[in-house]
XYZ file of N, CA and C in Angstrom:
729
model
N 0.829 -1.194 0.000
C 0.000 0.000 0.000
C 0.866 1.248 0.000
N 0.360 2.306 -0.556
C 1.099 3.551 -0.533
C 1.134 4.106 0.870
N 1.999 5.116 1.076
C 2.078 5.746 2.393
C 0.738 6.350 2.787
N -0.008 6.880 1.784
C -1.304 7.476 2.080
C -2.264 6.422 2.595
N -2.330 5.269 1.915
C -3.233 4.215 2.338
C -2.800 3.674 3.686
N -1.501 3.500 3.879
C -1.005 2.954 5.141
C -1.429 3.824 6.314
N -1.464 5.131 6.104
C -1.838 6.027 7.187
C -3.274 5.783 7.622
N -4.122 5.384 6.669
C -5.517 5.136 7.001
C -5.759 3.684 7.389
N -5.109 2.751 6.684
C -5.451 1.347 6.808
C -4.605 0.617 7.815
N -3.371 1.030 8.033
C -2.549 0.331 8.995
C -1.092 0.506 8.692
N -0.251 -0.251 9.376
C 1.186 -0.083 9.230
C 1.714 -0.539 7.914
N 1.164 -1.603 7.304
C 1.650 -2.096 6.019
C 0.496 -2.702 5.239
N 0.526 -2.748 4.875
C -0.701 -3.345 4.430
C -0.759 -4.771 4.902
N -2.552 -16.292 -8.355
C -1.498 -16.720 -7.891
C -1.189 -17.272 -9.119
N -0.230 -17.960 -10.171
C -1.068 -18.221 -11.324
C -2.025 -19.308 -10.926
N -3.019 -18.958 -10.123
C -4.078 -19.891 -9.800
C -5.366 -19.295 -10.291
N -6.067 -19.975 -11.147
C -7.219 -19.381 -11.783
C -8.496 -19.507 -10.976
N -8.475 -20.326 -9.907
C -9.703 -20.496 -9.142
C -9.349 -20.855 -7.719
N -10.301 -20.719 -6.836
C -10.059 -21.057 -5.443
C -9.848 -22.557 -5.316
N -8.912 -22.919 -4.426
C -8.569 -24.318 -4.247
C -7.273 -24.657 -4.938
N -6.837 -23.855 -5.906
C -5.542 -24.053 -6.552
C -4.572 -23.084 -5.920
N -3.681 -23.595 -5.073
C -2.858 -22.713 -4.255
C -1.827 -21.973 -5.060
N -1.118 -22.687 -5.933
C -0.057 -22.063 -6.689
C 0.002 -22.694 -8.067
N 0.776 -22.095 -8.962
C 0.992 -22.673 -10.271
C 2.321 -22.152 -10.794
N 2.941 -22.736 -11.802
C 2.459 -23.856 -12.595
C 2.569 -25.194 -11.881
N 2.533 -26.303 -12.680
C 2.424 -27.626 -12.086
C 3.642 -28.014 -11.270
N 4.749 -27.337 -11.460
C 5.964 -27.671 -10.731
C 5.994 -27.042 -9.358
N 4.853 -26.482 -8.902
C 4.848 -25.710 -7.667
C 5.358 -26.494 -6.479
N 5.143 -27.790 -6.423
C 5.538 -28.562 -5.261
C 7.009 -28.899 -5.226
N 7.739 -28.669 -6.302
C 9.134 -29.058 -6.354
C 10.035 -27.894 -6.023
N 11.154 -28.192 -5.420
C 12.181 -27.195 -5.176
C 13.457 -27.692 -5.820
N 14.088 -26.881 -6.636
C 15.268 -27.337 -7.354
C 16.404 -27.647 -6.403
N 17.128 -28.717 -6.737
C 18.292 -29.064 -5.940
C 19.493 -28.260 -6.415
N 20.555 -28.326 -5.666
C 21.839 -27.683 -5.989
C 21.713 -26.177 -6.173
N 20.840 -25.539 -5.409
C 20.764 -24.088 -5.445
C 21.451 -23.532 -4.216
N 21.953 -22.317 -4.355
C 22.691 -21.677 -3.280
C 21.781 -20.746 -2.503
N 21.823 -20.864 -1.153
C 21.087 -19.926 -0.331
C 21.703 -18.545 -0.424
N 20.868 -17.525 -0.496
C 21.353 -16.167 -0.720
C 21.228 -15.324 0.544
N 22.241 -14.516 0.808
C 22.205 -13.566 1.914
C 21.462 -12.311 1.479
N 21.155 -11.441 2.441
C 20.493 -10.182 2.110
C 21.343 -9.359 1.144
N 22.654 -9.354 1.358
C 23.540 -8.594 0.472
C 23.523 -9.165 -0.943
N 23.474 -10.496 -1.059
C 23.429 -11.113 -2.387
C 22.089 -10.854 -3.070
N 21.018 -10.847 -2.305
C 19.718 -10.498 -2.880
C 19.722 -9.058 -3.365
N 20.271 -8.162 -2.548
C 20.325 -6.748 -2.916
C 21.141 -6.540 -4.181
N 22.170 -7.353 -4.352
C 23.064 -7.176 -5.496
C 22.377 -7.453 -6.829
N 21.295 -8.250 -6.805
C 20.626 -8.578 -8.073
C 19.284 -7.855 -8.215
N 18.946 -7.000 -7.269
C 17.764 -6.150 -7.440
C 18.052 -5.083 -8.488
N 17.018 -4.575 -9.164
C 17.242 -3.539 -10.172
C 17.790 -2.254 -9.560
N 18.618 -1.568 -10.337
C 19.208 -0.296 -9.937
C 18.594 0.841 -10.749
N 18.861 2.061 -10.315
C 18.366 3.234 -11.042
C 18.832 3.184 -12.496
N 17.876 3.353 -13.407
C 18.188 3.333 -14.831
C 18.313 1.937 -15.411
N 18.116 0.904 -14.597
C 18.325 -0.452 -15.068
C 17.073 -1.285 -15.207
N 15.894 -0.649 -15.168
C 14.641 -1.394 -15.254
C 13.752 -0.738 -16.307
N 13.758 -1.267 -17.525
C 12.985 -0.651 -18.617
C 11.507 -0.491 -18.272
N 10.992 0.714 -18.517
C 9.587 0.994 -18.260
C 9.276 1.418 -16.840
N 10.292 1.390 -15.968
C 10.102 1.745 -14.566
C 11.177 2.721 -14.121
N 10.853 3.455 -13.084
C 11.833 4.306 -12.425
C 12.135 3.709 -11.060
N 13.400 3.356 -10.828
C 13.823 2.860 -9.524
C 14.226 4.061 -8.692
N 13.540 4.307 -7.572
C 13.835 5.533 -6.835
C 14.342 5.308 -5.421
N 14.753 4.070 -5.100
C 15.529 3.853 -3.876
C 16.660 2.892 -4.195
N 17.716 2.961 -3.418
C 18.746 1.936 -3.509
C 18.232 0.698 -2.781
N 18.808 -0.486 -3.037
C 18.342 -1.692 -2.345
C 18.436 -1.550 -0.823
N 17.380 -1.950 -0.147
C 17.308 -1.888 1.307
C 17.358 -3.307 1.879
N 18.100 -3.490 2.978
C 18.284 -4.823 3.543
C 17.374 -5.101 4.729
N 16.693 -4.079 5.240
C 15.817 -4.268 6.390
C 14.398 -3.879 6.010
N 13.395 -4.698 6.407
C 12.003 -4.337 6.098
C 11.602 -3.053 6.806
N 10.738 -2.280 6.166
C 10.262 -1.047 6.793
C 8.865 -1.232 7.388
N 8.391 -2.473 7.431
C 7.119 -2.799 8.057
C 7.287 -4.008 8.968
N 6.283 -4.275 9.784
C 6.264 -5.433 10.658
C 4.939 -6.168 10.466
N 4.876 -7.453 10.852
C 3.584 -8.147 10.788
C 2.526 -7.394 11.585
N 1.319 -7.328 11.032
C 0.228 -6.583 11.662
C -0.640 -7.552 12.460
N -0.587 -7.501 13.810
C -1.363 -8.441 14.620
C -2.860 -8.163 14.606
N -3.274 -7.036 14.013
C -4.698 -6.692 14.032
C -5.477 -7.345 12.901
N -4.807 -8.041 11.978
C -5.484 -8.612 10.815
C -6.481 -9.679 11.253
N -7.704 -9.592 10.733
C -8.744 -10.566 11.009
C -9.425 -10.960 9.706
N -9.687 -12.267 9.499
C -9.215 -13.373 10.319
C -7.699 -13.504 10.238
N -7.118 -14.106 11.279
C -5.659 -14.173 11.374
C -5.035 -14.936 10.213
N -5.790 -15.867 9.625
C -5.255 -16.649 8.510
C -4.905 -15.767 7.318
N -5.474 -14.555 7.268
C -5.195 -13.629 6.161
C -3.882 -12.877 6.357
N -3.228 -13.059 7.491
C -1.999 -12.332 7.778
C -0.939 -12.430 6.698
N -0.684 -13.625 6.110
C 0.336 -13.705 5.059
C 0.070 -12.800 3.861
N -1.209 -12.528 3.564
C -1.534 -11.640 2.447
C -1.119 -10.211 2.759
N -1.431 -9.758 3.967
C -1.046 -8.405 4.374
C 0.466 -8.296 4.475
N 1.122 -9.349 4.983
C 2.582 -9.343 5.064
C 3.216 -9.207 3.691
N 2.733 -9.985 2.724
C 3.303 -9.932 1.374
C 3.128 -8.548 0.769
N 1.965 -7.936 0.998
C 1.716 -6.572 0.528
C 2.756 -5.604 1.086
N 3.072 -5.752 2.376
C 3.999 -4.825 3.024
C 5.458 -5.216 2.937
N 5.787 -6.304 2.198
C 7.180 -6.718 2.093
C 7.702 -7.356 3.369
N 6.815 -8.061 4.096
C 7.182 -8.699 5.360
C 7.132 -10.214 5.172
N 8.263 -10.889 5.416
C 8.352 -12.327 5.205
C 9.026 -12.963 6.418
N 8.252 -13.231 7.488
C 8.832 -13.704 8.750
C 9.594 -15.013 8.629
N 9.219 -15.879 7.669
C 9.867 -17.185 7.544
C 11.116 -17.154 6.675
N 11.410 -16.019 6.072
C 12.576 -15.927 5.183
C 13.866 -15.815 5.979
N 14.931 -16.346 5.414
C 16.254 -16.208 6.008
C 16.817 -14.815 5.778
N 16.473 -14.220 4.635
C 16.984 -12.888 4.290
C 16.061 -12.257 3.258
N 16.029 -10.916 3.237
C 15.234 -10.183 2.251
C 15.942 -8.885 1.890
N 15.608 -8.359 0.722
C 16.068 -7.046 0.291
C 15.009 -6.490 -0.662
N 14.882 -5.160 -0.718
C 13.809 -4.584 -1.512
C 14.188 -3.226 -2.074
N 13.445 -2.828 -3.111
C 13.558 -1.485 -3.676
C 12.158 -0.970 -3.967
N 12.020 0.343 -4.020
C 10.775 0.968 -4.444
C 10.932 1.439 -5.885
N 9.906 1.189 -6.698
C 9.935 1.601 -8.097
C 8.580 2.199 -8.454
N 8.505 2.809 -9.624
C 7.222 3.304 -10.124
C 7.194 3.157 -11.628
N 5.991 2.958 -12.151
C 5.805 2.879 -13.590
C 5.927 4.278 -14.181
N 6.537 4.377 -15.335
C 6.720 5.681 -15.979
C 5.446 6.066 -16.723
N 4.421 6.468 -15.974
C 3.159 6.919 -16.553
C 2.771 8.228 -15.900
N 1.692 8.827 -16.420
C 1.260 10.115 -15.886
C 0.743 9.981 -14.455
N 0.121 8.836 -14.151
C -0.404 8.607 -12.804
C 0.238 7.318 -12.283
N 1.500 7.392 -11.828
C 2.208 6.162 -11.479
C 1.707 5.551 -10.184
N 1.581 4.220 -10.172
C 1.306 3.552 -8.904
C 2.577 3.471 -8.075
N 2.407 3.113 -6.846
C 3.527 2.910 -5.937
C 3.846 1.416 -5.935
N 5.095 1.058 -6.127
C 5.437 -0.346 -6.306
C 6.692 -0.699 -5.532
N 6.699 -1.911 -4.974
C 7.836 -2.432 -4.223
C 8.208 -3.799 -4.804
N 9.496 -4.018 -4.998
C 9.997 -5.327 -5.397
C 10.838 -5.868 -4.246
N 10.464 -7.050 -3.743
C 11.187 -7.660 -2.627
C 11.702 -9.020 -3.040
N 12.989 -9.268 -2.832
C 13.588 -10.588 -3.002
C 13.778 -11.195 -1.619
N 13.422 -12.467 -1.463
C 13.603 -13.169 -0.190
C 14.197 -14.542 -0.447
N 15.027 -14.998 0.479
C 15.586 -16.344 0.388
C 15.145 -17.149 1.604
N 14.963 -18.449 1.394
C 14.435 -19.343 2.417
C 15.355 -20.542 2.592
N 15.202 -21.223 3.722
C 15.902 -22.485 3.920
C 15.413 -23.489 2.879
N 16.207 -24.520 2.576
C 15.792 -25.501 1.558
C 14.383 -26.023 1.792
N 13.582 -26.007 0.751
C 12.217 -26.531 0.708
C 11.174 -25.644 1.404
N 11.595 -24.672 2.189
C 10.600 -23.868 2.908
C 9.970 -22.790 2.027
N 10.611 -22.424 0.926
C 9.974 -21.471 0.009
C 8.724 -22.081 -0.601
N 8.782 -23.367 -0.953
C 7.597 -24.044 -1.493
C 6.491 -24.095 -0.447
N 6.875 -24.353 0.818
C 5.881 -24.382 1.896
C 5.260 -23.004 2.086
N 6.072 -21.951 1.957
C 5.546 -20.589 2.082
C 4.515 -20.305 0.992
N 4.799 -20.735 -0.234
C 3.853 -20.499 -1.324
C 2.537 -21.228 -1.068
N 2.613 -22.426 -0.494
C 1.394 -23.150 -0.143
C 0.595 -22.381 0.904
N 1.288 -21.857 1.915
C 0.630 -21.070 2.953
C -0.039 -19.830 2.363
N 0.652 -19.173 1.438
C 0.095 -17.982 0.804
C -1.161 -18.341 0.014
N -1.102 -19.447 -0.723
C -2.272 -19.882 -1.474
C -3.437 -20.252 -0.573
N -3.141 -20.908 0.556
C -4.197 -21.269 1.503
C -4.836 -20.029 2.122
N -4.019 -19.015 2.409
C -4.565 -17.767 2.939
C -5.500 -17.119 1.925
N -5.115 -17.179 0.675
C -5.949 -16.599 -0.373
C -7.255 -17.372 -0.515
N -7.192 -18.699 -0.398
C -8.410 -19.505 -0.451
C -9.375 -19.144 0.672
N -8.817 -18.818 1.839
C -9.637 -18.596 3.036
C -10.179 -17.180 3.153
N -9.652 -16.256 2.371
C -9.944 -14.830 2.616
C -10.577 -14.172 1.396
N -11.884 -14.026 1.415
C -12.542 -13.213 0.400
C -12.538 -11.744 0.805
N -12.298 -11.513 2.098
C -12.120 -10.161 2.614
C -11.327 -10.271 3.899
N -10.808 -9.135 4.361
C -10.091 -9.096 5.631
C -10.279 -7.716 6.237
N -9.981 -7.611 7.508
C -10.024 -6.311 8.152
C -8.763 -6.120 8.974
N -8.407 -4.881 9.174
C -7.272 -4.549 10.026
C -7.522 -3.188 10.658
N -6.762 -2.922 11.705
C -6.969 -1.683 12.445
C -6.230 -0.542 11.752
N -6.916 0.564 11.553
C -6.328 1.705 10.870
C -5.458 2.516 11.817
N -4.809 3.508 11.241
C -3.972 4.425 12.020
C -4.782 5.100 13.130
N -6.092 5.311 12.885
C -6.948 6.007 13.838
C -7.630 5.055 14.815
N -7.362 3.753 14.691
C -7.886 2.793 15.648
C -9.155 2.086 15.231
N -9.819 2.554 14.166
C -11.030 1.881 13.707
C -10.668 0.743 12.751
N -11.597 -0.191 12.555
C -11.354 -1.316 11.662
C -11.730 -0.947 10.231
N -10.851 -1.305 9.302
C -11.075 -1.057 7.887
C -11.135 -2.394 7.171
N -12.113 -2.558 6.294
C -12.294 -3.825 5.588
C -11.813 -3.702 4.141
N -11.089 -4.713 3.711
C -10.593 -4.786 2.343
C -11.148 -6.031 1.673
N -11.597 -5.893 0.429
C -11.977 -7.049 -0.368
C -10.707 -7.708 -0.901
N -10.727 -9.024 -1.041
C -9.586 -9.780 -1.553
C -10.028 -10.536 -2.792
N -9.244 -10.442 -3.868
C -9.593 -11.099 -5.131
C -8.385 -11.861 -5.663
N -8.594 -13.124 -6.061
C -7.529 -13.867 -6.725
C -7.373 -13.359 -8.154
N -6.124 -13.278 -8.614
C -5.817 -12.786 -9.955
C -4.972 -13.846 -10.675
N -5.280 -14.176 -11.938
C -4.432 -15.131 -12.661
C -2.995 -14.617 -12.749
N -2.038 -15.508 -12.501
C -0.626 -15.121 -12.510
C 0.042 -15.517 -13.816
N 1.020 -14.749 -14.263
C 1.816 -15.171 -15.411
C 2.551 -16.474 -15.097
N 2.747 -17.300 -16.102
C 3.440 -18.579 -15.921
C 4.944 -18.331 -15.920
N 5.466 -17.939 -14.784
C 6.901 -17.700 -14.626
C 7.358 -18.370 -13.335
N 8.639 -18.747 -13.274
C 9.194 -19.338 -12.076
C 8.653 -20.733 -11.811
N 8.908 -21.231 -10.596
C 8.448 -22.553 -10.194
C 7.008 -22.540 -9.700
N 6.538 -21.417 -9.220
C 5.168 -21.270 -8.730
C 4.879 -19.787 -8.576
N 3.598 -19.434 -8.663
C 3.230 -18.022 -8.542
C 1.861 -17.884 -7.910
N 1.684 -16.820 -7.130
C 0.401 -16.481 -6.527
C 0.173 -14.986 -6.745
N -0.998 -14.626 -7.239
C -1.340 -13.215 -7.434
C -2.700 -12.924 -6.817
N -2.818 -11.762 -6.190
C -4.101 -11.348 -5.628
C -4.130 -9.834 -5.550
N -5.320 -9.299 -5.384
C -5.454 -7.867 -5.163
C -6.348 -7.614 -3.958
N -6.080 -6.510 -3.276
C -6.970 -6.031 -2.228
C -7.554 -4.701 -2.672
N -8.792 -4.474 -2.300
C -9.501 -3.256 -2.715
C -10.097 -2.593 -1.478
N -9.798 -1.319 -1.321
C -10.327 -0.525 -0.206
C -10.986 0.721 -0.759
N -12.201 0.996 -0.314
C -12.932 2.193 -0.743
C -12.811 3.270 0.316
N -12.287 4.416 -0.092
C -12.173 5.579 0.782
C -13.290 6.561 0.435
N -14.048 6.966 1.433
C -15.156 7.896 1.220
C -14.773 9.262 1.766
N -14.907 10.271 0.921
C -14.626 11.643 1.334
C -15.792 12.159 2.180
N -15.502 12.491 3.427
C -16.569 12.942 4.334
C -17.209 14.248 3.885
N -16.466 15.036 3.118
C -16.986 16.353 2.745
C -18.056 16.284 1.663
N -17.874 15.389 0.678
C -18.836 15.346 -0.429
C -19.340 13.939 -0.745
N -18.866 12.932 -0.005
C -19.349 11.573 -0.226
C -18.732 10.870 -1.424
N -17.793 11.518 -2.119
C -17.152 10.878 -3.274
C -16.288 9.707 -2.807
N -16.110 8.734 -3.696
C -15.390 7.509 -3.351
C -14.133 7.350 -4.190
N -13.071 6.918 -3.535
C -11.809 6.605 -4.197
C -11.487 5.146 -3.926
N -11.150 4.412 -4.975
C -10.762 3.012 -4.817
C -9.248 2.900 -4.764
N -8.738 2.283 -3.691
C -7.322 1.967 -3.559
C -7.161 0.499 -3.916
N -6.404 0.239 -4.950
C -6.304 -1.098 -5.518
C -4.849 -1.560 -5.446
N -4.594 -2.612 -4.674
C -3.238 -3.130 -4.510
C -3.140 -4.512 -5.128
N -2.203 -4.686 -6.033
C -1.940 -5.976 -6.669
C -0.629 -6.528 -6.116
N -0.652 -7.783 -5.662
C 0.536 -8.436 -5.127
C 0.771 -9.731 -5.897
N 1.971 -9.917 -6.405
C 2.353 -11.167 -7.063
C 3.646 -11.666 -6.449
N 3.635 -12.921 -5.993
C 4.835 -13.568 -5.480
C 5.167 -14.753 -6.379
N 6.409 -14.812 -6.824
C 6.890 -15.902 -7.671
C 8.035 -16.604 -6.958
N 7.965 -17.924 -6.905
C 9.070 -18.697 -6.328
C 10.008 -19.154 -7.423
N 11.290 -19.017 -7.175
C 12.334 -19.552 -8.050
C 13.329 -20.272 -7.150
N 13.293 -21.602 -7.165
C 14.157 -22.363 -6.278
C 13.797 -22.094 -4.829
N 14.786 -21.695 -4.040
C 14.575 -21.398 -2.623
C 14.466 -19.902 -2.373
N 14.061 -19.151 -3.381
C 13.913 -17.701 -3.243
C 12.590 -17.264 -3.863
N 12.132 -16.089 -3.458
C 10.909 -15.529 -4.020
C 11.127 -14.083 -4.441
N 10.385 -13.686 -5.448
C 10.300 -12.281 -5.853
C 8.855 -11.848 -5.662
N 8.642 -10.774 -4.922
C 7.296 -10.263 -4.682
C 7.198 -8.842 -5.198
N 6.202 -8.601 -6.033
C 5.946 -7.265 -6.565
C 4.594 -6.813 -6.041
N 4.575 -5.704 -5.312
C 3.338 -5.131 -4.774
C 3.142 -3.740 -5.370
N 2.007 -3.536 -6.014
C 1.716 -2.271 -6.695
C 0.384 -1.719 -6.222
N 0.357 -0.463 -5.816
C -0.873 0.185 -5.378
C -1.193 1.372 -6.278
N -2.448 1.450 -6.701
C -2.916 2.577 -7.490
C -4.276 3.009 -6.942
N -4.694 4.197 -7.296
C -5.991 4.686 -6.820
C -6.668 5.500 -7.915
N -8.003 5.545 -7.847
C -8.767 6.323 -8.821
C -10.141 6.623 -8.244
N -10.722 7.708 -8.708
C -12.062 8.090 -8.277
C -13.090 7.221 -8.994
N -14.077 6.741 -8.259
C -15.095 5.876 -8.861
C -16.020 6.620 -9.811
N -15.935 7.943 -9.809
C -16.749 8.700 -10.764
C -16.147 8.666 -12.171
N -14.920 8.167 -12.303
C -14.291 8.064 -13.615
C -15.017 7.033 -14.477
N -14.996 7.181 -15.801
C -15.579 6.159 -16.678
C -14.894 4.813 -16.459
N -15.617 3.735 -16.729
C -15.111 2.381 -16.489
C -13.790 2.138 -17.222
N -13.658 2.679 -18.428
C -12.432 2.469 -19.194
C -11.232 3.094 -18.493
N -11.432 4.263 -17.893
C -10.355 4.918 -17.161
C -10.018 4.159 -15.887
N -11.045 3.654 -15.204
C -10.795 2.864 -14.003
C -9.940 1.634 -14.342
N -10.264 0.978 -15.452
C -9.500 -0.197 -15.870
C -8.056 0.173 -16.177
N -7.880 1.346 -16.777
C -6.531 1.808 -17.131
C -5.661 1.977 -15.889
N -6.266 2.413 -14.787
C -5.516 2.663 -13.561
C -5.447 1.447 -12.634
N -6.110 0.337 -13.017
C -6.089 -0.869 -12.188
C -4.842 -1.689 -12.525
N -3.944 -1.924 -11.570
C -2.702 -2.638 -11.873
C -2.948 -4.099 -12.235
N -2.151 -4.610 -13.161
C -2.193 -6.002 -13.587
C -0.773 -6.572 -13.535
N -0.628 -7.889 -13.405
C 0.718 -8.479 -13.361
C 1.524 -8.157 -14.622
N 2.786 -7.814 -14.431
C 3.690 -7.483 -15.524
C 4.602 -8.687 -15.757
N 4.277 -9.489 -16.770
C 5.020 -10.732 -16.992
C 6.480 -10.467 -17.313
N 6.758 -9.426 -18.085
C 8.154 -9.132 -18.438
C 8.961 -8.770 -17.198
N 8.378 -7.958 -16.335
C 9.063 -7.585 -15.106
C 9.312 -8.818 -14.240
N 8.283 -9.648 -14.060
C 8.424 -10.833 -13.221
C 9.453 -11.799 -13.792
N 9.441 -11.994 -15.109
C 10.403 -12.898 -15.732
C 11.831 -12.391 -15.538
N 12.012 -11.072 -15.605
C 13.337 -10.497 -15.410
C 13.832 -10.767 -13.994
N 12.964 -10.562 -13.009
C 13.388 -10.747 -11.623
C 13.618 -12.221 -11.297
N 12.804 -13.100 -11.874
C 13.005 -14.536 -11.679
C 14.340 -14.972 -12.283
N 14.675 -14.447 -13.450
C 15.952 -14.792 -14.080
C 17.122 -14.334 -13.219
N 16.990 -13.168 -12.594
C 18.049 -12.670 -11.721
C 18.233 -13.581 -10.508
N 17.131 -14.040 -9.920
C 17.218 -14.936 -8.778
C 17.789 -16.299 -9.185
N 17.392 -16.765 -10.343
C 17.914 -18.064 -10.817
C 19.426 -17.995 -11.005
N 19.889 -16.958 -11.649
C 21.314 -16.818 -11.885
C 22.090 -16.713 -10.582
N 21.559 -15.949 -9.622
C 22.252 -15.766 -8.344
C 22.347 -17.084 -7.567
N 21.292 -17.893 -7.633
C 21.282 -19.137 -6.880
C 22.153 -20.226 -7.507
N 22.454 -20.083 -8.779
C 23.238 -21.102 -9.463
C 24.646 -20.638 -9.825
N 25.028 -19.465 -9.352
C 26.385 -18.989 -9.617
C 27.367 -19.721 -8.717
N 28.592 -19.830 -9.170
C 29.603 -20.575 -8.395
C 30.164 -19.718 -7.289
């Protein structure tokens, strides 16, 4: 979520085509052998740099520490992994690194790319947990900055066929302007792709007024970027198999 949404909603905020399918493609249950576990510094080294990501602007250097924490207010609690992934929080990972980027458009969404490494075989287990959370959560609530509960709708999104497994979902929050009753939709798309014992997570948040024509709303609604995901998966694959 963007900083604006986080202030209202809380501290931080598959290729599965239907509920019950946790991850895809079919190799989701396998973890490649002979891969190297990556440290936070090694993950940071293969994250995109300024000027090195076509179609995007990278506006932070790689960061080795998360800027969010797990949110204990999430209800039902089983939805916690979804909120964690949105905020770049991966408690089961051995190491993580992230950058903030934005799409080069007139109304850019806010986007975070996080690389995480896991102990052998636990990345596959994490993807299963993420898929199960998505199966269980058609909506979730969490405590806002002001202490009230805010409800978000949760929607499964088809994922591009990249990596060993992928999960994509979006959360939708409607903000109502108290002054005139107008509504703004905050739409966050999260895609996590597993490659060996590592994951790449891309979280993108955009917003638009519901009074806009449907075509404009669709234009501002984020969708998975297969080229971006394939690039990041290739970087993780190379890092894990380097000598």
